[in-house]
Every structure is written in C-alpha cells, then in structure tokens.
CSV table of C-alpha atoms in Angstrom, one decimal:
chain,number,residue,atom,x,y,z
A,125,MET,CA,5.7,-21.6,-14.4
A,126,SER,CA,4.9,-18.8,-11.8
A,127,THR,CA,4.7,-15.1,-12.6
A,128,ALA,CA,6.2,-12.5,-10.3
A,129,ILE,CA,3.7,-9.9,-9.0
A,130,ASN,CA,4.7,-6.5,-8.0
A,131,ALA,CA,2.4,-5.3,-5.3
A,132,SER,CA,3.2,-1.7,-6.0
A,133,THR,CA,1.8,-1.8,-9.5
A,134,PRO,CA,-1.8,-0.5,-9.6
A,135,ALA,CA,-4.4,-3.2,-10.3
A,136,PRO,CA,-6.5,-2.9,-13.5
A,137,PRO,CA,-9.6,-0.7,-12.9
A,138,GLN,CA,-11.9,-3.7,-12.7
A,139,THR,CA,-10.0,-5.1,-9.7
A,140,GLN,CA,-9.6,-1.8,-7.8
A,141,ARG,CA,-12.3,-2.8,-5.3
A,142,LEU,CA,-11.0,-0.4,-2.6
A,143,LEU,CA,-11.2,2.7,-4.9
A,144,GLY,CA,-12.6,5.6,-2.9
A,145,LYS,CA,-11.9,3.9,0.5
A,146,VAL,CA,-9.5,5.0,3.2
A,147,ALA,CA,-7.5,2.6,5.3
A,148,VAL,CA,-5.5,3.3,8.5
A,149,VAL,CA,-2.9,0.6,9.0
A,150,THR,CA,-1.2,0.5,12.4
A,151,GLY,CA,2.3,-1.1,12.3
A,152,GLY,CA,2.3,-0.4,8.5
A,153,ALA,CA,6.0,0.2,8.0
A,154,THR,CA,7.2,-3.4,8.1
A,155,GLY,CA,6.1,-7.0,8.0
A,156,ILE,CA,2.4,-7.9,7.7
A,157,GLY,CA,1.4,-4.2,8.0
A,158,GLU,CA,3.6,-3.3,5.1
A,159,SER,CA,2.1,-6.0,3.0
A,160,ILE,CA,-1.4,-4.8,3.8
A,161,VAL,CA,-0.4,-1.2,2.9
A,162,ARG,CA,0.9,-2.4,-0.5
A,163,LEU,CA,-2.2,-4.6,-1.2
A,164,PHE,CA,-4.7,-1.9,-0.3
A,165,HIS,CA,-2.8,0.7,-2.3
A,166,THR,CA,-2.7,-1.6,-5.3
A,167,HIS,CA,-6.5,-1.9,-5.0
A,168,GLY,CA,-7.0,1.8,-5.0
A,169,ALA,CA,-7.4,2.7,-1.3
A,170,LYS,CA,-5.9,5.9,0.2
A,171,VAL,CA,-3.7,4.5,2.9
A,172,CYS,CA,-2.5,6.1,6.1
A,173,ILE,CA,0.6,4.3,7.6
A,174,ALA,CA,0.8,4.6,11.4
A,175,ASP,CA,4.0,3.3,12.9
A,176,VAL,CA,6.7,4.3,15.4
A,177,GLN,CA,9.3,3.6,12.8
A,178,ASP,CA,8.9,6.9,11.0
A,179,ASP,CA,11.9,6.5,8.6
A,180,LEU,CA,10.6,3.1,7.4
A,181,GLY,CA,7.1,4.4,6.9
A,182,LYS,CA,8.5,7.3,4.8
A,183,LYS,CA,10.5,4.9,2.7
A,184,LEU,CA,7.4,2.8,2.1
A,185,CYS,CA,5.4,5.9,1.1
A,186,ASP,CA,8.2,6.9,-1.3
A,187,SER,CA,8.3,3.4,-2.8
A,188,LEU,CA,4.6,3.5,-3.5
A,189,GLY,CA,5.2,6.6,-5.6
A,190,ASP,CA,1.7,8.0,-5.5
A,191,PRO,CA,1.3,10.9,-3.2
A,192,GLU,CA,-2.5,10.9,-3.6
A,193,ASN,CA,-2.9,7.5,-2.1
C-alpha cells in the first residue's frame, strides 16, 4: 500500500541535505517550479520564488508556512 507524502512537511534532520543553502527558482509559482520549491524547502533550503504570477507565488509562500525559508 502506498503512503501519501506531504512535500510541505520538513524532512527529518538527517535528510535535510540542503540546509544552509539558498535556491532561486524561476517560474516557481506553478508546475515543475512549484514542485522544486516545495522539495527544496522540505530539504532545508532557503528558497526565493521568482515568477511573473505574483499572487500565486505569494500563495505558495503562505502555504509553506515558514517565513525564514
């Protein structure tokens, strides 16, 4: 049976391989870019979302819930 994974939940410390790193994701508000933002955030990176869709980028930031990352 498969287990659902929530990409917004921080990974356990031993798997936070991007801790202390910074990522700039262009097109990060939707689609593949959004998935990359969520994955990098889960692994501890500080993520900068760059996208022309400001409202969607803001919603994504809010959904991640961690203003430090």
